[in-house]
């Protein structure tokens, strides 16, 4: 390696990879001035070498063989932009075994095998950098890993999936159903043809697992994250929430409750006065609450080739700088072994809308069922009359298990015709 040129092997040259290649070329002088290193992409693995790509990389640098990239002695750093768990995992382990630091934007891989990769990197004192894996262009991982090292983080809560936020914004603006808003998101390119990972909350759960692992120094995997998507949200839910002064958002929440971690992804009503309520369209925002610093909010573009490339290039420059300067990298994930709280054992606040019989004594009968499970009611009111009568409840914070028990009891009552909606309420104190 010449003193200031660091050679990059890239796995993948799609939306993000191509944007990284262009940025490394077009901003080479800025990067060199600021980071003191020149980045040069020397090898690139793709599936189809014949494909036309608008990137400033010579054709002979391309290969379909990922191993050839990570084994190449002319590659100093490997950046993985393939997506999916395999072959990304094996290739990054091999790169680390070869003594090369790695950068990745792959949340799915980190949420599943982050500990294995962190161990492999840590054993050799190599960097494993992943700023782009959560909230794309928003610098969030480095603040959590570095800037807030002296802070006790209590909660990380945010909107980390642009597709679902776009859909919920459309539903709210136009009174549309979920299906109508999804079709519009697909037409405009905000949702994929198969939107399952986004709308069912799996993408947000992977990001939540990474944020929880970093914030609380304990290994949280995607499978540990309780997950509900937005497919069950109706136009009525959104209209009801708006009338009461709330916006409906898909939130990823990681918090410490009595030294155990609660990690969950679900739709929630957020007061319109809370900063997260005004995060519209495909934007992301993450709220970090620390014991000393108080509340911080990180806001911006959570996806897209260009914004995501800024995070990848930032990581590359930092990793390259360490290669030039020498020194061991910090361990990516630590594991204090904190317990993961089951969802039933998690505290939350709830909004319930019950379609009920309109006769004297119904409210008392229902309130008694709440009391029996230990769920206390903050507010209750009736809307409509006769066949249209509904009772609306907002509870105090209660255990999810107790709330679910109340729901089962309520469904068994003759006076309750239907539980029309149940939504969690978050951010009241924000
Ligand atoms: N797109 C975003 O806005 C965004 C934001 C944040 C994070 N990320 C993450 O960034 C990563 C890349 O996303 P992307 O949107 O750039 O994906 P993409 O456009 O689908 O690009 C994937 C690239 O990987 C190559 N590839 C896939 N499997 C391969 C294999 N087995 N061997 C060799 N090459 C292979 C593809 O080759 P071909 O070009 O020949 O098909 C393509 O160049 C993912 O982990 C994603 O979650 C993306």
Short mmCIF file of C-alpha atoms and ligand atoms in Angstrom, two decimals:
data_model
loop_
_atom_site.label_atom_id
_atom_site.label_comp_id
_atom_site.label_asym_id
_atom_site.label_seq_id
_atom_site.Cartn_x
_atom_site.Cartn_y
_atom_site.Cartn_z
CA UNK A 1 0.00 0.00 0.00
CA UNK A 2 1.41 3.38 -0.90
CA UNK A 3 1.24 5.73 2.05
CA UNK A 4 -2.02 7.54 1.40
CA UNK A 5 -3.85 5.49 -1.24
CA UNK A 6 -6.21 2.90 0.20
CA UNK A 7 -7.51 0.31 -2.23
CA UNK A 8 -11.15 -0.69 -1.90
CA UNK A 9 -12.71 -3.97 -2.99
CA UNK A 10 -16.43 -3.59 -3.50
CA UNK A 11 -18.96 -6.42 -3.25
CA UNK A 12 -22.03 -5.24 -5.18
CA UNK A 13 -22.48 -2.30 -7.51
CA UNK A 14 -26.24 -1.68 -7.48
CA UNK A 15 -28.15 1.35 -6.19
CA UNK A 16 -25.78 2.03 -3.29
CA UNK A 17 -22.57 0.58 -4.78
CA UNK A 18 -22.80 2.68 -7.95
CA UNK A 19 -23.44 5.83 -5.89
CA UNK A 20 -20.41 5.00 -3.72
CA UNK A 21 -18.24 4.50 -6.81
CA UNK A 22 -19.30 7.88 -8.22
CA UNK A 23 -18.81 9.70 -4.91
CA UNK A 24 -15.35 8.22 -4.37
CA UNK A 25 -14.37 9.46 -7.82
CA UNK A 26 -16.12 12.84 -7.91
CA UNK A 27 -15.23 13.89 -4.34
CA UNK A 28 -11.74 12.36 -4.26
CA UNK A 29 -10.07 15.65 -3.47
CA UNK A 30 -12.50 16.61 -0.69
CA UNK A 31 -12.10 13.16 0.85
CA UNK A 32 -8.32 13.36 0.67
CA UNK A 33 -8.24 16.86 2.15
CA UNK A 34 -10.55 15.95 5.01
CA UNK A 35 -9.54 12.38 5.77
CA UNK A 36 -5.95 12.48 4.60
CA UNK A 37 -6.35 9.39 2.40
CA UNK A 38 -7.17 8.76 -1.22
CA UNK A 39 -9.68 5.97 -1.84
CA UNK A 40 -9.38 3.92 -5.02
CA UNK A 41 -11.87 1.19 -5.97
CA UNK A 42 -9.76 -1.58 -7.51
CA UNK A 43 -12.03 -4.68 -7.65
CA UNK A 44 -15.81 -5.06 -7.85
CA UNK A 45 -17.97 -8.20 -7.61
CA UNK A 46 -21.39 -8.23 -9.27
CA UNK A 47 -23.80 -10.88 -10.51
CA UNK A 48 -23.74 -9.76 -14.14
CA UNK A 49 -20.52 -8.23 -15.50
CA UNK A 50 -22.18 -7.39 -18.84
CA UNK A 51 -24.71 -5.02 -17.29
CA UNK A 52 -24.39 -1.32 -18.22
CA UNK A 53 -23.38 0.70 -15.16
CA UNK A 54 -22.84 4.42 -14.98
CA UNK A 55 -19.71 4.17 -12.83
CA UNK A 56 -16.14 5.44 -13.27
CA UNK A 57 -14.59 1.99 -12.88
CA UNK A 58 -12.79 0.14 -15.71
CA UNK A 59 -14.54 -2.98 -17.07
CA UNK A 60 -11.57 -5.21 -16.14
CA UNK A 61 -12.10 -4.44 -12.43
CA UNK A 62 -15.41 -6.34 -12.47
CA UNK A 63 -15.79 -10.02 -11.62
CA UNK A 64 -18.60 -12.35 -10.58
CA UNK A 65 -16.32 -13.97 -8.03
CA UNK A 66 -16.69 -12.34 -4.59
CA UNK A 67 -13.87 -14.48 -3.15
CA UNK A 68 -11.49 -13.09 -5.75
CA UNK A 69 -12.20 -9.62 -4.35
CA UNK A 70 -11.74 -10.45 -0.67
CA UNK A 71 -8.61 -12.55 -1.39
CA UNK A 72 -7.02 -9.97 -3.69
CA UNK A 73 -3.71 -8.70 -2.22
CA UNK A 74 -4.39 -5.44 -4.12
CA UNK A 75 -7.45 -4.81 -1.89
CA UNK A 76 -6.93 -3.16 1.52
CA UNK A 77 -10.57 -2.65 2.61
CA UNK A 78 -13.73 -4.54 1.64
CA UNK A 79 -17.11 -2.84 1.35
CA UNK A 80 -20.16 -5.10 1.15
CA UNK A 81 -23.19 -3.75 -0.73
CA UNK A 82 -24.80 -7.00 -1.87
CA UNK A 83 -27.68 -7.30 0.61
CA UNK A 84 -28.98 -10.54 2.18
CA UNK A 85 -27.17 -12.84 4.58
CA UNK A 86 -25.29 -15.13 2.19
CA UNK A 87 -22.85 -14.87 0.50
CA UNK A 88 -22.30 -11.52 2.30
CA UNK A 89 -21.57 -13.18 5.68
CA UNK A 90 -19.03 -15.71 4.36
CA UNK A 91 -17.29 -13.12 2.21
CA UNK A 92 -16.92 -10.64 5.08
CA UNK A 93 -15.64 -13.34 7.45
CA UNK A 94 -13.12 -14.29 4.80
CA UNK A 95 -12.07 -10.67 4.29
CA UNK A 96 -11.53 -10.30 8.06
CA UNK A 97 -9.60 -13.59 8.18
CA UNK A 98 -7.41 -12.09 5.46
CA UNK A 99 -6.74 -9.11 7.74
CA UNK A 100 -8.90 -6.63 5.82
CA UNK A 101 -11.26 -4.26 7.66
CA UNK A 102 -14.83 -4.22 6.36
CA UNK A 103 -17.66 -1.76 5.77
CA UNK A 104 -21.25 -2.85 5.19
CA UNK A 105 -24.70 -1.30 4.70
CA UNK A 106 -26.45 -4.61 5.33
CA UNK A 107 -28.90 -4.46 8.28
CA UNK A 108 -30.26 -7.94 7.64
CA UNK A 109 -26.78 -9.44 7.93
CA UNK A 110 -25.90 -7.43 11.06
CA UNK A 111 -29.19 -8.21 12.79
CA UNK A 112 -28.58 -11.92 12.21
CA UNK A 113 -24.80 -12.37 12.34
CA UNK A 114 -23.48 -9.09 13.75
CA UNK A 115 -21.98 -10.77 16.82
CA UNK A 116 -20.08 -13.32 14.73
CA UNK A 117 -18.69 -10.58 12.48
CA UNK A 118 -17.87 -8.35 15.47
CA UNK A 119 -15.94 -11.22 17.11
CA UNK A 120 -14.01 -11.93 13.93
CA UNK A 121 -13.15 -8.23 13.55
CA UNK A 122 -12.45 -7.74 17.28
CA UNK A 123 -10.08 -10.75 17.47
CA UNK A 124 -7.89 -9.09 14.85
CA UNK A 125 -8.38 -5.48 15.95
CA UNK A 126 -10.02 -4.69 12.59
CA UNK A 127 -12.84 -2.28 11.84
CA UNK A 128 -16.39 -3.46 11.17
CA UNK A 129 -18.20 -0.25 10.16
CA UNK A 130 -21.90 -0.05 9.32
CA UNK A 131 -23.16 3.54 9.46
CA UNK A 132 -25.38 2.98 6.40
CA UNK A 133 -27.17 -0.07 7.84
CA UNK A 134 -29.64 1.99 9.89
CA UNK A 135 -31.34 5.15 8.63
CA UNK A 136 -29.23 5.39 5.43
CA UNK A 137 -27.72 8.86 5.17
CA UNK A 138 -28.40 9.89 8.78
CA UNK A 139 -25.29 9.71 10.97
CA UNK A 140 -26.63 7.66 13.87
CA UNK A 141 -24.37 4.65 14.43
CA UNK A 142 -21.24 6.72 15.06
CA UNK A 143 -23.03 8.99 17.58
CA UNK A 144 -24.24 5.86 19.41
CA UNK A 145 -20.86 4.07 19.24
CA UNK A 146 -18.54 7.02 19.77
CA UNK A 147 -20.08 10.39 20.67
CA UNK A 148 -22.38 9.03 23.39
CA UNK A 149 -19.85 6.66 24.93
CA UNK A 150 -20.14 8.42 28.31
CA UNK A 151 -23.93 8.53 28.26
CA UNK A 152 -26.50 6.16 29.74
CA UNK A 153 -29.06 5.73 27.00
CA UNK A 154 -32.58 5.03 28.22
CA UNK A 155 -34.49 4.83 24.99
CA UNK A 156 -34.09 4.91 21.23
CA UNK A 157 -37.32 5.43 19.36
CA UNK A 158 -37.82 6.27 15.75
CA UNK A 159 -39.14 5.98 12.25
CA UNK A 160 -36.59 3.82 10.46
CA UNK A 161 -38.53 2.62 7.43
CA UNK A 162 -39.27 5.18 4.74
CA UNK A 163 -41.70 3.01 2.76
CA UNK A 164 -44.15 2.57 5.62
CA UNK A 165 -43.83 6.21 6.66
CA UNK A 166 -44.65 7.22 3.09
CA UNK A 167 -47.71 4.93 3.08
CA UNK A 168 -48.96 6.23 6.44
CA UNK A 169 -48.46 9.84 5.29
CA UNK A 170 -50.52 9.17 2.14
CA UNK A 171 -53.27 7.50 4.19
CA UNK A 172 -53.35 10.48 6.51
CA UNK A 173 -53.27 13.17 3.76
CA UNK A 174 -55.85 11.60 1.45
CA UNK A 175 -57.98 9.43 3.75
CA UNK A 176 -56.84 6.43 1.70
CA UNK A 177 -56.90 2.76 2.68
CA UNK A 178 -53.62 0.91 3.23
CA UNK A 179 -54.03 -0.78 -0.18
CA UNK A 180 -54.56 2.50 -2.02
CA UNK A 181 -51.54 4.11 -0.36
CA UNK A 182 -49.35 1.05 -1.04
CA UNK A 183 -50.30 1.13 -4.74
CA UNK A 184 -49.30 4.81 -4.90
CA UNK A 185 -46.01 4.09 -3.09
CA UNK A 186 -45.26 1.34 -5.62
CA UNK A 187 -46.16 3.59 -8.55
CA UNK A 188 -43.73 6.26 -7.31
CA UNK A 189 -40.95 3.76 -6.53
CA UNK A 190 -41.14 4.15 -2.73
CA UNK A 191 -42.25 0.53 -2.26
CA UNK A 192 -40.92 -2.60 -3.92
CA UNK A 193 -43.07 -4.98 -5.98
CA UNK A 194 -42.90 -7.32 -2.97
CA UNK A 195 -43.30 -4.90 -0.06
CA UNK A 196 -43.55 -7.61 2.65
CA UNK A 197 -40.28 -6.85 4.49
CA UNK A 198 -41.28 -3.21 4.81
CA UNK A 199 -45.02 -3.37 5.54
CA UNK A 200 -44.75 -6.34 7.92
CA UNK A 201 -42.05 -4.53 9.91
CA UNK A 202 -39.13 -6.97 9.28
CA UNK A 203 -36.84 -4.26 7.88
CA UNK A 204 -37.55 -1.99 10.87
CA UNK A 205 -37.06 -4.94 13.26
CA UNK A 206 -33.55 -5.61 11.88
CA UNK A 207 -32.67 -1.94 12.40
CA UNK A 208 -34.24 -1.96 15.87
CA UNK A 209 -32.07 -4.96 16.79
CA UNK A 210 -28.92 -3.10 15.74
CA UNK A 211 -29.91 0.07 17.62
CA UNK A 212 -30.82 -1.89 20.77
CA UNK A 213 -27.54 -3.82 20.64
CA UNK A 214 -25.52 -0.62 20.42
CA UNK A 215 -27.54 1.46 22.88
CA UNK A 216 -27.57 -1.19 25.62
CA UNK A 217 -24.33 -3.10 24.97
CA UNK A 218 -26.13 -6.40 24.69
CA UNK A 219 -26.74 -8.66 21.77
CA UNK A 220 -30.25 -8.22 20.37
CA UNK A 221 -31.09 -10.14 17.21
CA UNK A 222 -33.93 -9.44 14.76
CA UNK A 223 -35.77 -12.49 16.14
CA UNK A 224 -35.75 -10.91 19.64
CA UNK A 225 -37.70 -7.89 18.41
CA UNK A 226 -41.50 -7.98 18.81
CA UNK A 227 -42.96 -7.03 15.46
CA UNK A 228 -46.27 -5.80 14.07
CA UNK A 229 -46.52 -4.16 10.65
CA UNK A 230 -48.98 -1.63 9.23
CA UNK A 231 -51.19 -3.87 7.08
CA UNK A 232 -53.97 -3.80 9.69
CA UNK A 233 -54.09 0.00 9.98
CA UNK A 234 -57.31 1.40 8.56
CA UNK A 235 -58.28 4.83 7.27
CA UNK A 236 -60.65 4.97 10.26
CA UNK A 237 -57.76 4.40 12.72
CA UNK A 238 -55.87 7.29 11.19
CA UNK A 239 -58.90 9.59 11.15
CA UNK A 240 -59.74 8.74 14.79
CA UNK A 241 -56.14 9.34 15.86
CA UNK A 242 -56.04 12.69 14.02
CA UNK A 243 -59.28 13.82 15.68
CA UNK A 244 -57.70 13.11 19.08
CA UNK A 245 -54.48 14.95 18.23
CA UNK A 246 -52.28 12.01 17.23
CA UNK A 247 -50.48 10.79 14.11
CA UNK A 248 -50.08 7.06 13.43
CA UNK A 249 -46.44 6.05 12.84
CA UNK A 250 -44.59 2.75 12.56
CA UNK A 251 -42.08 3.00 15.39
CA UNK A 252 -38.99 1.02 16.28
CA UNK A 253 -38.47 1.26 20.03
CA UNK A 254 -35.59 0.00 22.12
CA UNK A 255 -35.66 0.85 25.80
CA UNK A 256 -34.32 -0.24 29.14
CA UNK A 257 -36.99 -1.12 31.69
CA UNK A 258 -35.46 -2.27 35.02
CA UNK A 259 -32.20 -3.17 33.30
CA UNK A 260 -33.95 -5.47 30.81
CA UNK A 261 -34.27 -4.56 27.14
CA UNK A 262 -37.58 -4.07 25.41
CA UNK A 263 -37.21 -4.04 21.63
CA UNK A 264 -40.28 -3.73 19.47
CA UNK A 265 -41.67 -2.50 16.17
CA UNK A 266 -45.33 -1.62 15.89
CA UNK A 267 -47.66 1.14 14.73
CA UNK A 268 -48.35 3.71 17.42
CA UNK A 269 -50.30 6.90 17.98
CA UNK A 270 -47.84 9.74 18.56
CA UNK A 271 -49.09 13.16 19.80
CA UNK A 272 -49.00 15.68 16.96
CA UNK A 273 -46.88 17.89 19.23
CA UNK A 274 -44.12 15.22 19.29
CA UNK A 275 -41.31 15.80 16.75
CA UNK A 276 -41.77 12.30 15.28
CA UNK A 277 -45.35 13.14 14.30
CA UNK A 278 -44.15 15.71 11.76
CA UNK A 279 -41.76 13.30 10.01
CA UNK A 280 -43.47 12.88 6.64
CA UNK A 281 -43.15 10.83 3.47
CA UNK A 282 -40.06 8.63 3.15
CA UNK A 283 -38.02 10.51 5.75
CA UNK A 284 -36.58 8.81 8.82
CA UNK A 285 -36.04 10.20 12.30
CA UNK A 286 -34.64 8.66 15.43
CA UNK A 287 -35.08 10.02 18.91
CA UNK A 288 -32.38 9.09 21.43
CA UNK A 289 -33.02 9.73 25.11
CA UNK A 290 -30.05 9.78 27.48
CA UNK A 291 -29.88 10.23 31.22
CA UNK A 292 -27.57 13.25 30.97
CA UNK A 293 -27.95 14.65 27.47
CA UNK A 294 -31.75 14.45 27.47
CA UNK A 295 -33.42 14.10 24.10
CA UNK A 296 -31.64 14.11 20.74
CA UNK A 297 -33.26 13.76 17.35
CA UNK A 298 -31.58 12.56 14.17
CA UNK A 299 -33.57 13.33 11.03
CA UNK A 300 -33.05 12.93 7.30
CA UNK A 301 -33.11 10.60 4.32
CA UNK A 302 -33.05 7.01 5.46
CA UNK A 303 -32.51 5.48 2.01
CA UNK A 304 -31.61 6.17 -1.59
CA UNK A 305 -28.31 5.58 -3.36
CA UNK A 306 -26.82 9.05 -2.81
CA UNK A 307 -27.69 9.58 0.88
CA UNK A 308 -26.68 6.01 1.75
CA UNK A 309 -23.40 6.42 -0.15
CA UNK A 310 -22.45 9.38 2.07
CA UNK A 311 -22.59 7.07 5.09
CA UNK A 312 -20.61 4.32 3.32
CA UNK A 313 -17.94 6.75 2.11
CA UNK A 314 -17.68 8.26 5.61
CA UNK A 315 -17.01 4.78 6.99
CA UNK A 316 -14.52 4.00 4.23
CA UNK A 317 -12.59 7.20 4.91
CA UNK A 318 -12.46 6.49 8.65
CA UNK A 319 -11.40 2.87 8.18
CA UNK A 320 -8.82 3.87 5.56
CA UNK A 321 -7.44 6.52 7.91
CA UNK A 322 -6.85 3.88 10.58
CA UNK A 323 -5.08 1.64 8.03
CA UNK A 324 -2.74 4.49 7.25
CA UNK A 325 -2.24 5.55 10.89
CA UNK A 326 -2.22 2.08 12.44
CA UNK A 327 -3.94 1.11 15.70
CA UNK A 328 -6.66 -1.33 16.76
CA UNK A 329 -10.30 -0.67 16.01
CA UNK A 330 -12.98 -0.53 18.73
CA UNK A 331 -15.15 -3.64 19.10
CA UNK A 332 -18.39 -3.15 17.14
CA UNK A 333 -20.84 -4.87 19.52
CA UNK A 334 -20.37 -5.60 23.22
CA UNK A 335 -22.44 -8.07 25.17
CA UNK A 336 -23.29 -7.43 28.81
CA UNK A 337 -25.93 -10.17 28.46
CA UNK A 338 -28.89 -8.02 29.49
CA UNK A 339 -32.20 -9.85 29.49
CA UNK A 340 -34.69 -9.24 26.65
CA UNK A 341 -38.09 -8.51 28.08
CA UNK A 342 -40.93 -10.58 26.56
CA UNK A 343 -43.59 -8.35 25.01
CA UNK A 344 -46.17 -9.40 27.66
CA UNK A 345 -43.83 -7.98 30.27
CA UNK A 346 -43.41 -4.63 28.52
CA UNK A 347 -45.08 -1.45 29.71
CA UNK A 348 -47.12 0.57 27.26
CA UNK A 349 -50.07 2.88 26.91
CA UNK A 350 -53.08 1.89 24.80
CA UNK A 351 -55.95 3.35 22.82
CA UNK A 352 -59.00 1.10 22.43
CA UNK A 353 -62.16 1.66 20.48
CA UNK A 354 -65.04 -0.68 21.42
CA UNK A 355 -68.30 -1.03 19.54
CA UNK A 356 -70.80 -1.55 22.36
CA UNK A 357 -74.47 -1.85 23.23
CA UNK A 358 -75.92 1.54 24.14
CA UNK A 359 -77.59 0.85 27.51
CA UNK A 360 -77.06 1.80 31.17
CA UNK A 361 -74.43 -0.21 33.06
CA UNK A 362 -72.26 -1.06 30.04
CA UNK A 363 -69.44 1.29 31.00
CA UNK A 364 -69.33 -0.07 34.55
CA UNK A 365 -69.26 -3.66 33.27
CA UNK A 366 -66.37 -2.89 30.91
CA UNK A 367 -64.44 -0.78 33.45
CA UNK A 368 -64.64 -3.70 35.88
CA UNK A 369 -62.82 -5.94 33.36
CA UNK A 370 -60.02 -3.40 33.00
CA UNK A 371 -59.71 -3.24 36.81
CA UNK A 372 -59.63 -7.02 37.14
CA UNK A 373 -56.47 -7.19 34.99
CA UNK A 374 -54.88 -4.22 36.73
CA UNK A 375 -55.17 -1.86 33.74
CA UNK A 376 -56.15 1.63 34.82
CA UNK A 377 -58.01 4.00 32.55
CA UNK A 378 -56.70 7.51 31.90
CA UNK A 379 -59.61 8.74 29.74
CA UNK A 380 -62.89 7.29 28.51
CA UNK A 381 -65.70 8.76 26.48
CA UNK A 382 -68.65 7.66 24.37
CA UNK A 383 -69.08 8.50 20.72
CA UNK A 384 -72.32 7.98 18.76
CA UNK A 385 -75.59 6.46 19.98
CA UNK A 386 -77.70 3.32 19.48
CA UNK A 387 -76.19 0.88 17.00
CA UNK A 388 -73.35 3.28 16.32
CA UNK A 389 -72.26 3.64 19.97
CA UNK A 390 -68.55 3.27 20.64
CA UNK A 391 -66.58 3.62 23.84
CA UNK A 392 -63.09 4.99 23.48
CA UNK A 393 -60.43 4.34 26.14
CA UNK A 394 -56.92 5.58 26.68
CA UNK A 395 -55.20 3.63 29.44
CA UNK A 396 -52.38 4.57 31.77
CA UNK A 397 -49.15 2.68 31.21
CA UNK A 398 -49.85 -1.01 31.76
CA UNK A 399 -48.25 -4.36 31.06
CA UNK A 400 -48.96 -5.69 27.58
CA UNK A 401 -49.92 -9.08 29.06
CA UNK A 402 -52.54 -7.42 31.31
CA UNK A 403 -53.92 -5.47 28.37
CA UNK A 404 -54.19 -8.62 26.24
CA UNK A 405 -55.98 -10.39 29.12
CA UNK A 406 -58.42 -7.45 29.32
CA UNK A 407 -59.06 -7.71 25.58
CA UNK A 408 -59.86 -11.42 25.83
CA UNK A 409 -62.28 -10.68 28.69
CA UNK A 410 -63.91 -7.81 26.79
CA UNK A 411 -64.45 -9.95 23.70
CA UNK A 412 -66.36 -12.40 25.91
CA UNK A 413 -68.85 -9.76 27.09
CA UNK A 414 -72.32 -9.66 25.49
CA UNK A 415 -72.34 -5.85 25.60
CA UNK A 416 -69.13 -5.61 23.50
CA UNK A 417 -69.98 -6.11 19.84
CA UNK A 418 -66.41 -5.66 18.58
CA UNK A 419 -63.01 -4.33 19.54
CA UNK A 420 -62.83 -1.97 16.56
CA UNK A 421 -59.27 -0.89 17.11
CA UNK A 422 -56.34 -1.20 19.45
CA UNK A 423 -53.33 1.05 19.06
CA UNK A 424 -50.40 1.71 21.32
CA UNK A 425 -49.71 5.30 22.36
CA UNK A 426 -46.09 6.48 22.50
CA UNK A 427 -44.26 9.73 23.13
CA UNK A 428 -46.82 11.36 25.45
CA UNK A 429 -44.05 12.76 27.65
CA UNK A 430 -42.08 14.05 24.61
N1 LIG B 1 -30.98 1.15 -1.54
C1 LIG B 1 -31.00 1.85 -0.41
O1 LIG B 1 -31.56 2.93 -0.34
C2 LIG B 1 -30.30 1.30 0.82
C3 LIG B 1 -30.28 2.08 1.99
C4 LIG B 1 -29.61 1.62 3.12
C5 LIG B 1 -28.99 0.38 3.08
N2 LIG B 1 -29.06 -0.37 1.93
C6 LIG B 1 -28.41 -1.67 1.93
O2 LIG B 1 -27.34 -1.65 0.99
C7 LIG B 1 -27.18 -2.95 0.43
C8 LIG B 1 -27.24 -2.84 -1.09
O3 LIG B 1 -28.50 -2.34 -1.47
P1 LIG B 1 -28.83 -1.87 -2.98
O4 LIG B 1 -30.12 -1.16 -2.91
O5 LIG B 1 -27.64 -1.19 -3.57
O6 LIG B 1 -29.02 -3.30 -3.68
P2 LIG B 1 -29.05 -3.61 -5.26
O7 LIG B 1 -29.32 -2.38 -6.05
O8 LIG B 1 -29.94 -4.81 -5.42
O9 LIG B 1 -27.53 -4.05 -5.59
C9 LIG B 1 -27.00 -5.28 -5.18
C10 LIG B 1 -25.68 -5.49 -5.92
O10 LIG B 1 -25.09 -6.71 -5.46
C11 LIG B 1 -24.77 -7.54 -6.59
N3 LIG B 1 -24.95 -8.93 -6.14
C12 LIG B 1 -26.03 -9.47 -5.52
N4 LIG B 1 -25.79 -10.76 -5.20
C13 LIG B 1 -24.52 -11.03 -5.64
C14 LIG B 1 -23.71 -12.18 -5.61
N5 LIG B 1 -24.13 -13.34 -5.07
N6 LIG B 1 -22.45 -12.09 -6.13
C15 LIG B 1 -22.00 -10.94 -6.68
N7 LIG B 1 -22.74 -9.81 -6.73
C16 LIG B 1 -24.00 -9.86 -6.23
C17 LIG B 1 -25.71 -7.12 -7.69
O11 LIG B 1 -25.12 -7.45 -8.93
P3 LIG B 1 -25.85 -7.04 -10.34
O12 LIG B 1 -25.75 -5.53 -10.40
O13 LIG B 1 -25.03 -7.69 -11.40
O14 LIG B 1 -27.25 -7.55 -10.24
C18 LIG B 1 -25.80 -5.61 -7.43
O15 LIG B 1 -24.73 -4.95 -8.04
C19 LIG B 1 -28.26 -3.82 1.06
O16 LIG B 1 -27.75 -4.50 2.18
C20 LIG B 1 -29.30 -2.81 1.50
O17 LIG B 1 -30.08 -3.27 2.59
C21 LIG B 1 -29.69 0.06 0.81
#
